[in-house]
Coordinates of N, CA, C and O in Angstrom, one line a residue:
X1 N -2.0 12.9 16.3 CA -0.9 12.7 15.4 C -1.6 12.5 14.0 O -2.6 11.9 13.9
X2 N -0.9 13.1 12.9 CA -1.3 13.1 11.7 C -0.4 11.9 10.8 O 0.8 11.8 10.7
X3 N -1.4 10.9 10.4 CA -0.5 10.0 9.8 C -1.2 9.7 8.2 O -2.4 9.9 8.3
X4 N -0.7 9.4 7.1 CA -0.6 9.2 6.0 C -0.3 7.5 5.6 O 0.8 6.9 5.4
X5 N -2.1 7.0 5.6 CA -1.3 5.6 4.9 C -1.2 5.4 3.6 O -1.4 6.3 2.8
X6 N -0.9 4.6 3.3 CA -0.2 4.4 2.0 C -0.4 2.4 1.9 O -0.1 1.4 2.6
X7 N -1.2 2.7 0.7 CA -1.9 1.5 0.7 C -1.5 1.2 -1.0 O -1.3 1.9 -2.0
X8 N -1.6 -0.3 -0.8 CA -1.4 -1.7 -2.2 C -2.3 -3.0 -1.4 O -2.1 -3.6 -0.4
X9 N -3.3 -2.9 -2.4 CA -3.8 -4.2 -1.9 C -4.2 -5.2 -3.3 O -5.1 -4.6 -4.1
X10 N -3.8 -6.5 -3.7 CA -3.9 -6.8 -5.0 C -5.1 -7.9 -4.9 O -5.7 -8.1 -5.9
X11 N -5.6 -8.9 -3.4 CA -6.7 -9.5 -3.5 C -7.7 -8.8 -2.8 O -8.8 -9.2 -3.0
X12 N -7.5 -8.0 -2.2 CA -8.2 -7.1 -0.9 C -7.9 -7.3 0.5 O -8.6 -6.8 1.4
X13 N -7.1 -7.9 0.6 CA -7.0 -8.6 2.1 C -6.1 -7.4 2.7 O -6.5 -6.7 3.6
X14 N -5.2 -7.2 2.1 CA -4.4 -6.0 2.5 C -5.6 -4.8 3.0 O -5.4 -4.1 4.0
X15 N -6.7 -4.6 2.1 CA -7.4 -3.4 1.9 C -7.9 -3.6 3.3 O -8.1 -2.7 4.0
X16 N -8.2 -5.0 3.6 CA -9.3 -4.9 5.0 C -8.5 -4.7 6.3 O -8.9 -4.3 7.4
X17 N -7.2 -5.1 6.1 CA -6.0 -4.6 7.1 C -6.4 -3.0 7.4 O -6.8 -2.4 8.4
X18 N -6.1 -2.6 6.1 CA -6.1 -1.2 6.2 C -7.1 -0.4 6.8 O -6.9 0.6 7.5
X19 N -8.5 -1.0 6.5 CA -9.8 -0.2 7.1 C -9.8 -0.8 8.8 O -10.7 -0.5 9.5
X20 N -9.0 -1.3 9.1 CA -8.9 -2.1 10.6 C -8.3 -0.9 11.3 O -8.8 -0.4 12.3
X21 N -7.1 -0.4 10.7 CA -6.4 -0.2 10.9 C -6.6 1.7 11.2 O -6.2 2.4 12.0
X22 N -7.6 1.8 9.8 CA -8.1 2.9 10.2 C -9.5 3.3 11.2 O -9.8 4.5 11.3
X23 N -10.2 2.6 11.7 CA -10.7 2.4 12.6 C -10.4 2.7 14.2 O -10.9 3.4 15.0
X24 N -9.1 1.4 14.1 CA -8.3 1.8 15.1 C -7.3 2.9 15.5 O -6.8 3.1 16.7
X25 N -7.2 3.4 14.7 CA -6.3 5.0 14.8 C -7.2 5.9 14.8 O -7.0 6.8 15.5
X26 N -8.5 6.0 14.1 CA -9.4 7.2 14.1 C -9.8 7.3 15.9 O -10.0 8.3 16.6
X27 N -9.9 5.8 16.5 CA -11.0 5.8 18.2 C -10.0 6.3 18.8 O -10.2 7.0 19.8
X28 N -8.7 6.1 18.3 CA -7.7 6.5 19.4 C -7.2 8.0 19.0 O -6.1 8.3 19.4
X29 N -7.9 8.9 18.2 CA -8.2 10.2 18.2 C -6.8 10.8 16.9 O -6.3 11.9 16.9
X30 N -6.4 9.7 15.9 CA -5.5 10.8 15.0 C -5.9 10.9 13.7 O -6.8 10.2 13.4
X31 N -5.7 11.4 13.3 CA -6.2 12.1 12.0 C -5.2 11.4 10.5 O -4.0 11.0 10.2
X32 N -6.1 11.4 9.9 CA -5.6 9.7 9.1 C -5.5 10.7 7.6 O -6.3 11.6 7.3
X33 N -4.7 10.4 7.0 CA -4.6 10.9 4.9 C -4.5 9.3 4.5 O -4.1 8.3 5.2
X34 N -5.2 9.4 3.0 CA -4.6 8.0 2.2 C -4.1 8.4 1.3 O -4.4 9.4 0.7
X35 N -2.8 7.4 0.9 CA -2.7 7.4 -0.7 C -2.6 6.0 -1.1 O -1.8 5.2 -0.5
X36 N -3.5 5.8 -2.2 CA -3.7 4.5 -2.6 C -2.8 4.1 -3.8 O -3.2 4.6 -4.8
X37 N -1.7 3.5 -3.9 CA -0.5 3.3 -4.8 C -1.4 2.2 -6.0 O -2.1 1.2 -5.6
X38 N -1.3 2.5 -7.3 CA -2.1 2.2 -8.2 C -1.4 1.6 -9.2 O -1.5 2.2 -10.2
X39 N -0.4 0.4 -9.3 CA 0.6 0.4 -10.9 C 0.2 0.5 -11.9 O -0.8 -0.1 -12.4
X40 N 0.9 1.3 -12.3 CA 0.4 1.9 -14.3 C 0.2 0.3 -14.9 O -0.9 -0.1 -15.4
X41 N 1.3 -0.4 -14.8 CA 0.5 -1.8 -15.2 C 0.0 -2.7 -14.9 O 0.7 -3.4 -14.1
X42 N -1.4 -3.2 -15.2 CA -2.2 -4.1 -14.7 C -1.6 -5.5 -15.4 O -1.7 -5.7 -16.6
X43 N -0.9 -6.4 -14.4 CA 0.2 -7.3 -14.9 C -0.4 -8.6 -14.1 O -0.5 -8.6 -12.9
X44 N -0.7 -9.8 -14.9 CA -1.2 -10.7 -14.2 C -0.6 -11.2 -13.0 O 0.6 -11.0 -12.6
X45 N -1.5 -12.0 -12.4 CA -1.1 -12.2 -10.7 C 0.2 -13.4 -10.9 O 1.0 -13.5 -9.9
X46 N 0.3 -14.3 -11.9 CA 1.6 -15.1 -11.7 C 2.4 -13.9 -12.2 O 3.1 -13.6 -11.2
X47 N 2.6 -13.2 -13.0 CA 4.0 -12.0 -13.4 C 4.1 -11.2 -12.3 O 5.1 -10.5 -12.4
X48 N 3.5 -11.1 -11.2 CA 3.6 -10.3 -9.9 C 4.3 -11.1 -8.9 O 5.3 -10.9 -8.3
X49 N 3.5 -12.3 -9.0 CA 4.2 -13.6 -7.9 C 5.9 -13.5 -8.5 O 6.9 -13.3 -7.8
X50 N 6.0 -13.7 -9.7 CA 7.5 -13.9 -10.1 C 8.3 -12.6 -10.2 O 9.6 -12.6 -10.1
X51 N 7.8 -11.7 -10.3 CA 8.2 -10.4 -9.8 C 9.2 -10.2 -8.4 O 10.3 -9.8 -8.3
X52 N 8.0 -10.6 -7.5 CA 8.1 -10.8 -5.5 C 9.3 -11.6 -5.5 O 9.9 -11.6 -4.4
X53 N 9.8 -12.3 -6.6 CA 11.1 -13.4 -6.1 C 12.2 -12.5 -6.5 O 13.3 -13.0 -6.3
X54 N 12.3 -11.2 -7.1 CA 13.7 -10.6 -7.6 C 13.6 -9.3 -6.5 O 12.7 -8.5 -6.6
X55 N 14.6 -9.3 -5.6 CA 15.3 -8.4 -4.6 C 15.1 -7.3 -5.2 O 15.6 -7.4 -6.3
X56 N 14.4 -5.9 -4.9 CA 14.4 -4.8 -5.1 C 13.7 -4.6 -6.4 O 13.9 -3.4 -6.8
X57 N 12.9 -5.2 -7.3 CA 12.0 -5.2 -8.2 C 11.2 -3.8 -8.2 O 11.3 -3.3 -7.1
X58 N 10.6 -3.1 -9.0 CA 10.3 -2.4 -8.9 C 9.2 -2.4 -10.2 O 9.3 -3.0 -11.2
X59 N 8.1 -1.4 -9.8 CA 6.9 -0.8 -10.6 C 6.7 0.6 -10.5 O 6.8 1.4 -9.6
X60 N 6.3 0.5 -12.1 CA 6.0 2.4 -11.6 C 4.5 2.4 -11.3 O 3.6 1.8 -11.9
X61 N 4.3 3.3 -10.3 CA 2.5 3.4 -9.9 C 2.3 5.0 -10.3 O 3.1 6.0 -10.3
X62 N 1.0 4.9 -10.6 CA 0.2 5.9 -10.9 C 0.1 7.1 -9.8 O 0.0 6.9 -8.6
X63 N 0.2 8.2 -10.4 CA 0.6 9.6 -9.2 C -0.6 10.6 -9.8 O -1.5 10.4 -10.6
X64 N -0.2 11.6 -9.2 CA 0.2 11.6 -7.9 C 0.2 11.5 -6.9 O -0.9 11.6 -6.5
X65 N 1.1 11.2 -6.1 CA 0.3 10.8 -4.4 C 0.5 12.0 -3.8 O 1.2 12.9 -4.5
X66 N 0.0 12.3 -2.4 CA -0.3 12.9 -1.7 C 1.2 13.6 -0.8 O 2.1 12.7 -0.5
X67 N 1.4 14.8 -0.6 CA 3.0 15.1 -0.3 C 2.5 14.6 1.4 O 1.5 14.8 2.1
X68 N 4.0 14.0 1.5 CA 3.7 13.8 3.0 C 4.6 14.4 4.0 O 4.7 14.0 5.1
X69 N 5.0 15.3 3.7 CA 5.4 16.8 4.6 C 4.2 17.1 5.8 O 4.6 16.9 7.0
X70 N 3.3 17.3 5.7 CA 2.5 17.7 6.8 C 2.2 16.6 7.5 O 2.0 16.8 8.7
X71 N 2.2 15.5 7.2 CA 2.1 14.2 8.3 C 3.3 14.1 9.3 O 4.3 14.8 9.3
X72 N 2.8 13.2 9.9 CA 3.9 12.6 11.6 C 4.2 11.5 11.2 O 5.4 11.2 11.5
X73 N 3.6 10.7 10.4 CA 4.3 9.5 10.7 C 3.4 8.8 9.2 O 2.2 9.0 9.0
X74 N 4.0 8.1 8.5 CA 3.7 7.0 7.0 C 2.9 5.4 7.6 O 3.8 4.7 8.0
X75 N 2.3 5.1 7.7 CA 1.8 3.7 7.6 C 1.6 2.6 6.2 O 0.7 2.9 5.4
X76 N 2.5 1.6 6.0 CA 2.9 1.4 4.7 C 2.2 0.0 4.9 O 2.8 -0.9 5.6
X77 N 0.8 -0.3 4.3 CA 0.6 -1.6 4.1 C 0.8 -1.9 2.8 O 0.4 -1.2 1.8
X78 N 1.3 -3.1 2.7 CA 1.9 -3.4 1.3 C 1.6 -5.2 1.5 O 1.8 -5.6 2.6
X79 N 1.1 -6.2 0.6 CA 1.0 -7.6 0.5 C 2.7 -8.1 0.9 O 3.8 -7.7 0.7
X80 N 2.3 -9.1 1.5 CA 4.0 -9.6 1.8 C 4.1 -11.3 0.9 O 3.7 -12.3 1.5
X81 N 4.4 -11.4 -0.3 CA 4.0 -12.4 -1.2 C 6.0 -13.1 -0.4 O 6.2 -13.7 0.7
X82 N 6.9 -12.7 -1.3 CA 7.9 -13.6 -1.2 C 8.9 -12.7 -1.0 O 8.7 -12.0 -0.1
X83 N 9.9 -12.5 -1.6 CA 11.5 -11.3 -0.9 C 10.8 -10.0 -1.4 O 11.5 -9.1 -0.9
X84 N 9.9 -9.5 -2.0 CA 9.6 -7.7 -1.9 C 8.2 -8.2 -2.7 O 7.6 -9.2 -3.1
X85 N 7.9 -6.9 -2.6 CA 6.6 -6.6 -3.3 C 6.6 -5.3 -4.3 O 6.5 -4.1 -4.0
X86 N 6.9 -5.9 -5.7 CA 6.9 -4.7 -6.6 C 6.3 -3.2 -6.3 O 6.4 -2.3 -7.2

């Protein structure tokens, strides 16, 4: 299976999920894309924390990402702070 992760990681902890994660999908034989979601703004970590508290908040990130038409399946790690993650 061809899968496409899609990665945010803002202390790194998310990032070591992700290399776990790709580790474990590479032994079990599937074929891995990244796209690393990057926000155009570099916005301090309390303006992000208070961000996480408004439902459907939103950032624009740096493109382009990678089209994911030819993948099977998206793997979406994203930090889980409070109701979303910009």
């Amino acid at each position: 299976m061809k899968i496409l992760r899609c990665l945010y990681s803002r202390t790194g902890t998310t990032r070591a999920l992700a290399e776990r994660c790709r580790s474990e999908l590479q032994e079990s034989g599937h074929e891995l894309g990244d796209a690393i979601l990057v926000p155009r703004l570099d916005l301090p970590y309390p303006l992000w924390l208070a961000l996480s508290f408004v439902p459907g908040s939103r950032v624009p990130i740096r493109g382009p990402l990678p089209d994911p038409a030819p993948f099977d399946a998206c793997l979406l790690l994203l930090p889980k702070w409070t109701l979303s993650c910009p």
